Coordinates of C-alpha atoms and ligand atoms in Angstrom, one line a residue:
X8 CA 32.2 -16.6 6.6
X9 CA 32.2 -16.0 10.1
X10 CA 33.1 -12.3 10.9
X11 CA 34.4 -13.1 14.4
X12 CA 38.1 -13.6 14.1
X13 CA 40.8 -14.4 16.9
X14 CA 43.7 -12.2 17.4
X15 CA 46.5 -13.4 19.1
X16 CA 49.6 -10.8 20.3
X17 CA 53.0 -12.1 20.2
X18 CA 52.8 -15.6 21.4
X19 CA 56.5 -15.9 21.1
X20 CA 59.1 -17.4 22.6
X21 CA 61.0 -14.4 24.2
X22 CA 57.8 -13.2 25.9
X23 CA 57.7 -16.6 27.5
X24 CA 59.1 -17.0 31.4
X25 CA 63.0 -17.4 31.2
X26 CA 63.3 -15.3 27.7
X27 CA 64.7 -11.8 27.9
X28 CA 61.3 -10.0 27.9
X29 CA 60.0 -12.8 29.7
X30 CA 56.1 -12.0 30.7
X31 CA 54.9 -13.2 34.0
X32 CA 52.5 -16.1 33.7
X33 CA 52.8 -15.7 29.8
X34 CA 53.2 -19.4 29.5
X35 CA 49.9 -19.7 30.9
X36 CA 48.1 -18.3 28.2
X37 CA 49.3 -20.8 25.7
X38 CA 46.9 -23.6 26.3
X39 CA 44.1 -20.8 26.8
X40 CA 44.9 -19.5 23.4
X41 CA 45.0 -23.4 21.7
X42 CA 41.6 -23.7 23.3
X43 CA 39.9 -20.6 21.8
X44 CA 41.7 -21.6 18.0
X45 CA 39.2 -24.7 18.1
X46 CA 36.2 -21.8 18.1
X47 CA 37.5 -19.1 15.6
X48 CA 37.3 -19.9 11.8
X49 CA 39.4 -16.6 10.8
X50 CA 43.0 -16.5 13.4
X51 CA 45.7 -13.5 13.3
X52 CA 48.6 -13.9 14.8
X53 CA 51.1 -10.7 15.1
X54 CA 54.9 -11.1 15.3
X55 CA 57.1 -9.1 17.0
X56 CA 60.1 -9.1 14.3
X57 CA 62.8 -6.7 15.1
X58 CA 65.9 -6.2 13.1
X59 CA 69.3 -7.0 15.5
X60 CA 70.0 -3.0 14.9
X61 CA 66.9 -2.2 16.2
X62 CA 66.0 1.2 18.4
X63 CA 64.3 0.2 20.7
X64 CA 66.9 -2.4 22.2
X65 CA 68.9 -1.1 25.1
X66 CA 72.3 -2.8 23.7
X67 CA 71.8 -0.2 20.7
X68 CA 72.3 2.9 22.8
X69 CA 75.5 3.1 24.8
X70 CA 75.7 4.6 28.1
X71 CA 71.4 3.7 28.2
X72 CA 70.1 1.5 30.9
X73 CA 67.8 -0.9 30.3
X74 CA 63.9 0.4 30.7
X75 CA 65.1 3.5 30.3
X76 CA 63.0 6.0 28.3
X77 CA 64.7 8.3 25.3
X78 CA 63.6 10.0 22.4
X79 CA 63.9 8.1 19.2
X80 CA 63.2 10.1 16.5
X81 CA 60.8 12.0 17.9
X82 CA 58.9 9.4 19.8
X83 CA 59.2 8.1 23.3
X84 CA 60.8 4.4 23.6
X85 CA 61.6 2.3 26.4
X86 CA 64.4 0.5 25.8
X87 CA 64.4 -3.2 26.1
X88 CA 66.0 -6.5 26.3
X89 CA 67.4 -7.8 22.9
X90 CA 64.3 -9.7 21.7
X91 CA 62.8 -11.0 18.8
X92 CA 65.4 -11.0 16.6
X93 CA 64.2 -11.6 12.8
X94 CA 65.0 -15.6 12.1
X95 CA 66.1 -16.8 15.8
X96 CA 64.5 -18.7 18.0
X97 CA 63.3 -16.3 20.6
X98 CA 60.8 -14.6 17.8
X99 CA 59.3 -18.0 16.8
X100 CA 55.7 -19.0 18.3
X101 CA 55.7 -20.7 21.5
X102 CA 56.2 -24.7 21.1
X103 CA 53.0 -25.4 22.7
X104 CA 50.9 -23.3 20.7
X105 CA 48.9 -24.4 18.2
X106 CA 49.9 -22.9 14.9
X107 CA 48.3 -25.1 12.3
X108 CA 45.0 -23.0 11.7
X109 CA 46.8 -19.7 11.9
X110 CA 45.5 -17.7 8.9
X111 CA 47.5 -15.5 8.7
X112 CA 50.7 -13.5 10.5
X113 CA 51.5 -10.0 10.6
X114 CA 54.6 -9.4 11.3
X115 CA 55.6 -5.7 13.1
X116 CA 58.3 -3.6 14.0
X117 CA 60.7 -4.9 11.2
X118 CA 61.6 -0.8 10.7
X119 CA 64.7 -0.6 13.1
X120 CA 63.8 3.5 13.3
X121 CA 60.6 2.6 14.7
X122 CA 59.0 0.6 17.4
X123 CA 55.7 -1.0 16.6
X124 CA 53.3 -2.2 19.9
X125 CA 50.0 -2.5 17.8
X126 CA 49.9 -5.4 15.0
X127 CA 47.8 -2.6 12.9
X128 CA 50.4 0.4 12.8
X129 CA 53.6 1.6 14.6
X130 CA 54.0 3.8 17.3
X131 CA 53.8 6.6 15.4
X132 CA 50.7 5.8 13.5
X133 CA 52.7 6.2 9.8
X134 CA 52.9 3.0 8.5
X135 CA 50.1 0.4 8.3
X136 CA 50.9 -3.5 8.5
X137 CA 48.0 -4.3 6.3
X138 CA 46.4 -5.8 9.1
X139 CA 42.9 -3.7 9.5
X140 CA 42.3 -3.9 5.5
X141 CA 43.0 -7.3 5.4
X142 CA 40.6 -8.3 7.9
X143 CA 37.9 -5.6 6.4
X144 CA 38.6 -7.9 3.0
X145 CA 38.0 -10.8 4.9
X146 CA 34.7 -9.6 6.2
X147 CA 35.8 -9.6 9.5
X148 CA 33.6 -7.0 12.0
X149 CA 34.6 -8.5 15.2
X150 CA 37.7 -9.4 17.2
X151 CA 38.9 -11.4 20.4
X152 CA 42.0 -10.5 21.3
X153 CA 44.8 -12.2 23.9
X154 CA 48.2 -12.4 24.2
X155 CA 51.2 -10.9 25.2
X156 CA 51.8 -8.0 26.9
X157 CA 48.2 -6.6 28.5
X158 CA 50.3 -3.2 29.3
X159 CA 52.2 -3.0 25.6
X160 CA 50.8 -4.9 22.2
X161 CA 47.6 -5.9 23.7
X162 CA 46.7 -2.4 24.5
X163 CA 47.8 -0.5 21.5
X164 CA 46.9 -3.4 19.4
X165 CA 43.1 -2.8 21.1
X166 CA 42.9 0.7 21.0
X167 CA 43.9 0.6 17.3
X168 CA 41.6 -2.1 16.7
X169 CA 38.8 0.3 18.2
X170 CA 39.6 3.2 16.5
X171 CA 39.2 1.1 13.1
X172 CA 35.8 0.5 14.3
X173 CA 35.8 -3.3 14.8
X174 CA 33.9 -4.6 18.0
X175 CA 36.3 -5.4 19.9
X176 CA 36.9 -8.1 22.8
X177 CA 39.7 -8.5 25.5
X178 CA 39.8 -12.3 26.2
X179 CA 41.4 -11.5 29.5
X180 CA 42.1 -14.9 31.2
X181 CA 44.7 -15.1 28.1
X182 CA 46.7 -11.8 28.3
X183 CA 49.6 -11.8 30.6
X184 CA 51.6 -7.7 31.1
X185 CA 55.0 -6.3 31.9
X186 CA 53.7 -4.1 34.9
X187 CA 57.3 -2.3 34.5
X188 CA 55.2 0.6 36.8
X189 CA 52.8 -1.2 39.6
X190 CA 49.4 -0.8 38.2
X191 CA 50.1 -0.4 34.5
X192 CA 47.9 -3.7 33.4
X193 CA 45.2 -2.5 35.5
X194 CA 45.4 0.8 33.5
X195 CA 45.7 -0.9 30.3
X196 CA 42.9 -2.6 30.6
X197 CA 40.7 0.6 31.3
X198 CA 42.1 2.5 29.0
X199 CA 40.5 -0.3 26.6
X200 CA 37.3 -0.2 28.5
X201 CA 36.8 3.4 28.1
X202 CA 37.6 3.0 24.7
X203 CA 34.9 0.6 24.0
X204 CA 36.1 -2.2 24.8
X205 CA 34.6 -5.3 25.8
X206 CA 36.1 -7.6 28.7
X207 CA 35.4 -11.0 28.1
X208 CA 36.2 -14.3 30.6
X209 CA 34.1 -16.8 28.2
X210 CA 34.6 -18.1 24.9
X211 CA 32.0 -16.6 22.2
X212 CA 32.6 -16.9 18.7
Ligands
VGL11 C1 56.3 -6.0 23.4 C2 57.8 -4.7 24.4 C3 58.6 -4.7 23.3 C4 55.0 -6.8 23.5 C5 57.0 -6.0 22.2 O1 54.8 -7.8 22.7 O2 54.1 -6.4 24.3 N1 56.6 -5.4 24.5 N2 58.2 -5.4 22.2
ZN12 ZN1 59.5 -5.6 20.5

C-alpha cells in the first residue's frame, strides 16, 4: 500500500462560482484535482454537511449580518451564506469531478452547535471525524492536500493534519480562498509553512 494519500477539501457545489459561498477560481481546481486522482491509490474527500439549523449560517441569527463575527458557544464564528445543506444539491461534489476512486468521505460539521473547518476535528478540537485514525489504519504517513477554501478548510484541515504528525503537502495550483480580509490566503498559506508544511506545484505520489 502506498502511504501517500490525496486529500481533497470540499469540492462541492456551493464553493463553486455562482453558489452562495462561491470561491473565486474554485472551478478551476476541479480538473487539477481529476488529474492528481489518476496518481494517488488512497483518496479522502471531506464534506462540508451542515444541518439547515446550523450556527454558523447568518439566516440563523436575526438582526446578524452576513460575515459578521459572534460568539457561538464560546467560539468565534463568522457567519455565512446558507450552504451545504445535508441532502441538496449545493453539498454534492462538483459535476466535473471525478468521484469514482474516492475512498472514502468524511463528512464535517453535521453538529449544528459547532462549526467544523478541518475534515479531522471541529473548531473546537472536541470531536474527531475519524479521519486521522482512519488514515493511520490505512498506513497512510503522507498527504497532498487541495481544495476549497486556502484561508478556511484547507488551512485548518493542514494544520491539523500537521499536528497529527503526517507529512504534509499543499498542492497549491488546486486550492482556491475566500480572502474575506485582503491577504488572508497569503497568510494561510504561511501559517502552513511555518507549521511544517510543504508547498508543492508538481504532482509526486
Ligand atoms: C468553508 C466556510 C464555511 C470551507 C466551509 O470549505 O472552506 N468555509 N464552511
Ligand atoms: Zn460550512
Amino acid at each position: 500500500m502506498n502511504p501517500h494519500a490525496l486529500l481533497l477539501i470540499d469540492l462541492q457545489n456551493d464553493f463553486l462560482p455562482g453558489g452562495p459561498l462561491g470561491v473565486p477560481g474554485g472551478d478551476e481546481v476541479i480538473p487539477l484535482a481529476n488529474a492528481l486522482i489518476d496518481n494517488f491509490e488512497t483518496i479522502v474527500a471531506t464534506q462540508d454537511w451542515h444541518p439547515a439549523n446550523h450556527g454558523s449560517f447568518a439566516a440563523n441569527h436575526p438582526g446578524r449580518e452576513l460575515y459578521e463575527t459572534i460568539d457561538l458557544h464560546g467560539l468565534s464564528q463568522t457567519l455565512w451564506p446558507i450552504h451545504c445543506v445535508q441532502q441538496t444539491g449545493g453539498a454534492y461534489f462538483a459535476p466535473g469531478l471525478d468521484t469514482r476512486r474516492i475512498t472514502r468521505v468524511f463528512p464535517k460539521g453535521t453538529d449544528a452547535e459547532i462549526d467544523s473547518y478541518s475534515g479531522f476535528f471541529d473548531n473546537g478540537h472536541r470531536q474527531s471525524t475519524g479521519l486521522a485514525d482512519w488514515l493511520r489504519k490505512q498506513g497512510i504517513t503522507e498527504l497532498t492536500i487541495c481544495g476549497l477554501a486556502t484561508d478556511y478548510c484547507v488551512k485548518f484541515t493542514a494544520l491539523d493534519a500537521l499536528a497529527e504528525g503526517f507529512t504534509t503537502n499543499l498542492y497549491l495550483p488546486a486550492c482556491r480562498g475566500v480572502n474575506l480580509q485582503p491577504g488572508d490566503v497569503d497568510r494561510a498559506v504561511q501559517e502552513i509553512v511555518d507549521a511544517g508544511g510543504n508547498l508543492i506545484d508538481s504532482i509526486r505520489s
